[in-house]
JSON list of C-alpha atoms in Angstrom, two decimals:
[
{"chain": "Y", "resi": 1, "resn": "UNK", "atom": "CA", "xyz": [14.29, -12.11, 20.08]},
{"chain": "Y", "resi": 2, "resn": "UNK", "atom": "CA", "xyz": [17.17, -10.07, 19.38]},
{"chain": "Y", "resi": 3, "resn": "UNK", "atom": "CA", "xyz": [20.24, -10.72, 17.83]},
{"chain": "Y", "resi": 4, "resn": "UNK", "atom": "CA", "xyz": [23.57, -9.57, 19.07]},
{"chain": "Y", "resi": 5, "resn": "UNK", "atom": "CA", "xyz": [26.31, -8.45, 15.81]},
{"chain": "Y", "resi": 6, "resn": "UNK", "atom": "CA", "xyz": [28.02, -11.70, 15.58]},
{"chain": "Y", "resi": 7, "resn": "UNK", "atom": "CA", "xyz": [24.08, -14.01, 14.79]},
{"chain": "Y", "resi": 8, "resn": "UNK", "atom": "CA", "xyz": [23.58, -10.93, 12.44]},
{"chain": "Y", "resi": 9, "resn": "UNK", "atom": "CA", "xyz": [26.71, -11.35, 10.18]},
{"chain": "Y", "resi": 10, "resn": "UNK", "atom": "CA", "xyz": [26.67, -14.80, 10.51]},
{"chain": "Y", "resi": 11, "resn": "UNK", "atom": "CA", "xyz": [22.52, -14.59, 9.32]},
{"chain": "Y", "resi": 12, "resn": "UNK", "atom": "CA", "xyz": [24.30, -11.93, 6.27]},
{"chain": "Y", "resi": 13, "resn": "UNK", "atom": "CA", "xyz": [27.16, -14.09, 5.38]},
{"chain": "Y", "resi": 14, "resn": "UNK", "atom": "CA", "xyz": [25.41, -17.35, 4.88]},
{"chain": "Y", "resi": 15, "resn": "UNK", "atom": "CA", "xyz": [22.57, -15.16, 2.78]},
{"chain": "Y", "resi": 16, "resn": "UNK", "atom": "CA", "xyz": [25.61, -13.97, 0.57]},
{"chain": "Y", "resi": 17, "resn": "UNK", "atom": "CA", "xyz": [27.02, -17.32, 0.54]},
{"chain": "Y", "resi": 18, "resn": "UNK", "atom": "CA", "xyz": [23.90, -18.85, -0.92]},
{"chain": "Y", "resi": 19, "resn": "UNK", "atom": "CA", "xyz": [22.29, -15.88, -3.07]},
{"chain": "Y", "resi": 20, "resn": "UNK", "atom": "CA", "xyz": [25.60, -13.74, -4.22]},
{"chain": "Y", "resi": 21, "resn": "UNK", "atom": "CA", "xyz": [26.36, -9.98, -3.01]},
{"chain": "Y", "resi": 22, "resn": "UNK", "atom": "CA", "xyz": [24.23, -9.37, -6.31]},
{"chain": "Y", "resi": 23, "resn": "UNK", "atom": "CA", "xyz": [21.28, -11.11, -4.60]},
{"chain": "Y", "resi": 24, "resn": "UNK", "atom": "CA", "xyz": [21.85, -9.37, -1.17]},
{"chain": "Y", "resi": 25, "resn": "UNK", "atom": "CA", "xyz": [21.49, -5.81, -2.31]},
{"chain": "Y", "resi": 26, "resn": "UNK", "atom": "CA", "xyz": [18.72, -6.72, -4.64]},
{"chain": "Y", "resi": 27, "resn": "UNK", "atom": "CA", "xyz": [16.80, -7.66, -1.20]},
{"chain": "Y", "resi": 28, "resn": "UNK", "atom": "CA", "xyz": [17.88, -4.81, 0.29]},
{"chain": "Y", "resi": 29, "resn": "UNK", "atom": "CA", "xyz": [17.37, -2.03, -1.83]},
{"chain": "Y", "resi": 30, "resn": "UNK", "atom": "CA", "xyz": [13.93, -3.95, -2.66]},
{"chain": "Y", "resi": 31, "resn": "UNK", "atom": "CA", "xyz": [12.81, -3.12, 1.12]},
{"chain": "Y", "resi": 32, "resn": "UNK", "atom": "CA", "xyz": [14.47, -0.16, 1.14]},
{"chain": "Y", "resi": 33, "resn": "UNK", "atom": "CA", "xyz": [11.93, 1.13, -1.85]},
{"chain": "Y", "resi": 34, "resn": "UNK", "atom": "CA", "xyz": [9.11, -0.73, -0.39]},
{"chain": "Y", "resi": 35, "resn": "UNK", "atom": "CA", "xyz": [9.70, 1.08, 2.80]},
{"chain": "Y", "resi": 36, "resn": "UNK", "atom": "CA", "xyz": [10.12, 4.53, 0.74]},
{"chain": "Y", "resi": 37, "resn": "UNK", "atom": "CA", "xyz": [7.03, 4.12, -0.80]},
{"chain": "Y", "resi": 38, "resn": "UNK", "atom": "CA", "xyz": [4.83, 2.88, 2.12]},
{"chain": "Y", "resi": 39, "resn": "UNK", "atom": "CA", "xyz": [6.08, 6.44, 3.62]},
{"chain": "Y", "resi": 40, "resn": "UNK", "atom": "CA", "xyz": [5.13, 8.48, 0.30]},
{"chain": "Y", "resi": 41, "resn": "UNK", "atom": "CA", "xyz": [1.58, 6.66, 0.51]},
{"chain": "Y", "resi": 42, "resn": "UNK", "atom": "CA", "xyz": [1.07, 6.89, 3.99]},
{"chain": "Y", "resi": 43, "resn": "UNK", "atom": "CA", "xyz": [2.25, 10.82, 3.98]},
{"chain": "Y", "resi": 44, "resn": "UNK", "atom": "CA", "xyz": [-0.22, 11.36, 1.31]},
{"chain": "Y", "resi": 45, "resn": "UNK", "atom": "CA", "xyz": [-3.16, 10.76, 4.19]},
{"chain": "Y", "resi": 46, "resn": "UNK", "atom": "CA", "xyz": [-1.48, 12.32, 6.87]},
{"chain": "Y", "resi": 47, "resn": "UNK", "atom": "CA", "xyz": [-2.27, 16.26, 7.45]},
{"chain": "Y", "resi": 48, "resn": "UNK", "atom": "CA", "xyz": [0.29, 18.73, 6.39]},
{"chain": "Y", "resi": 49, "resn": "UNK", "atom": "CA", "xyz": [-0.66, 20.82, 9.49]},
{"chain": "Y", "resi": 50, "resn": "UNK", "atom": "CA", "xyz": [0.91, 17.97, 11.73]},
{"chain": "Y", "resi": 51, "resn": "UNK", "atom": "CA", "xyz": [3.96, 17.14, 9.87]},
{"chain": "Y", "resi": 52, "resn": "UNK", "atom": "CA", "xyz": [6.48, 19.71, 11.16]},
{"chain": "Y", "resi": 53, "resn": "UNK", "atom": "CA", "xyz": [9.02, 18.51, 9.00]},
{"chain": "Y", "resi": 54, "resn": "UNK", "atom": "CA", "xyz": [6.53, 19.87, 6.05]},
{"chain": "Y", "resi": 55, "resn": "UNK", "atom": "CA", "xyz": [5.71, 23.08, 7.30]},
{"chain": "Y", "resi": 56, "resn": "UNK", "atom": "CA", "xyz": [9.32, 24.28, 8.08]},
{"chain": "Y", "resi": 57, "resn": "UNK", "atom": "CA", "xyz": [9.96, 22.98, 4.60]},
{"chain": "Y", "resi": 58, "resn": "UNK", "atom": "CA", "xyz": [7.52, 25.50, 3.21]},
{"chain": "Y", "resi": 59, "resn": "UNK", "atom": "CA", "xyz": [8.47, 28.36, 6.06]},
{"chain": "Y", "resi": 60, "resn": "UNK", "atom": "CA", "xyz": [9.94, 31.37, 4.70]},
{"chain": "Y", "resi": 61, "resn": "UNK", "atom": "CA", "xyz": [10.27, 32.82, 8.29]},
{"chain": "Y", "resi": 62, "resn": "UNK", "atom": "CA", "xyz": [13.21, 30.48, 9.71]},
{"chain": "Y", "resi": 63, "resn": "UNK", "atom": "CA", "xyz": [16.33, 32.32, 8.81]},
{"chain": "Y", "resi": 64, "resn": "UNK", "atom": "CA", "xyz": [18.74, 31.78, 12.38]},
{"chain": "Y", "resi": 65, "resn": "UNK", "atom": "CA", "xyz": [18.86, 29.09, 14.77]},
{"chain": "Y", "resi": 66, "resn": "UNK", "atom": "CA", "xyz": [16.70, 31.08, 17.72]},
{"chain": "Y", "resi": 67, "resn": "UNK", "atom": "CA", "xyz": [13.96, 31.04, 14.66]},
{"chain": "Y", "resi": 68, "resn": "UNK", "atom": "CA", "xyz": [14.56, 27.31, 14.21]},
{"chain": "Y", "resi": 69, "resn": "UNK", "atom": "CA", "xyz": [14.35, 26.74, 18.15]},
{"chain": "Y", "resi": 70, "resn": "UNK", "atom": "CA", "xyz": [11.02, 28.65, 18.28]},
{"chain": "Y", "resi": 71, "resn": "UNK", "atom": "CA", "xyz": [9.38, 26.80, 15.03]},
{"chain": "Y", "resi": 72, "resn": "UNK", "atom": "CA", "xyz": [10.66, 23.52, 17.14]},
{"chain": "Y", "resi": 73, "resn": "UNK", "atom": "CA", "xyz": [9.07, 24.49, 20.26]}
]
């Protein structure tokens, strides 16, 4: 089911209401690092060869965009 903008801040508003802005971002930032470190774990099993991301992070050879664009492709 999705929810259109106005369910969502009514769904955020009564969570403030009842737990505090204190206890909002608490729950947020909580998933936010859970989500963080289910990526760091899950990265650790993943191959570097396939992460792209990884290898132009390590590439010395993309100095100009047409560099970039072939490294991409």
């Amino acid at each position: 089911m999705l929810l259109n903008d106005t369910k969502i801040q009514n769904n955020i508003d009564e969570f403030v209401e009842t737990h505090g802005v204190e206890g909002f971002f608490r729950v947020y930032f909580r998933e936010y690092l859970f989500q963080l470190l289910n990526e760091e774990i899950e990265a650790a099993a993943n191959d570097p060869e396939s992460d792209s991301a990884l290898q132009l992070h390590f590439s010395q050879n993309v100095n100009t965009d047409q560099e970039l664009e072939e490294f991409e492709e």
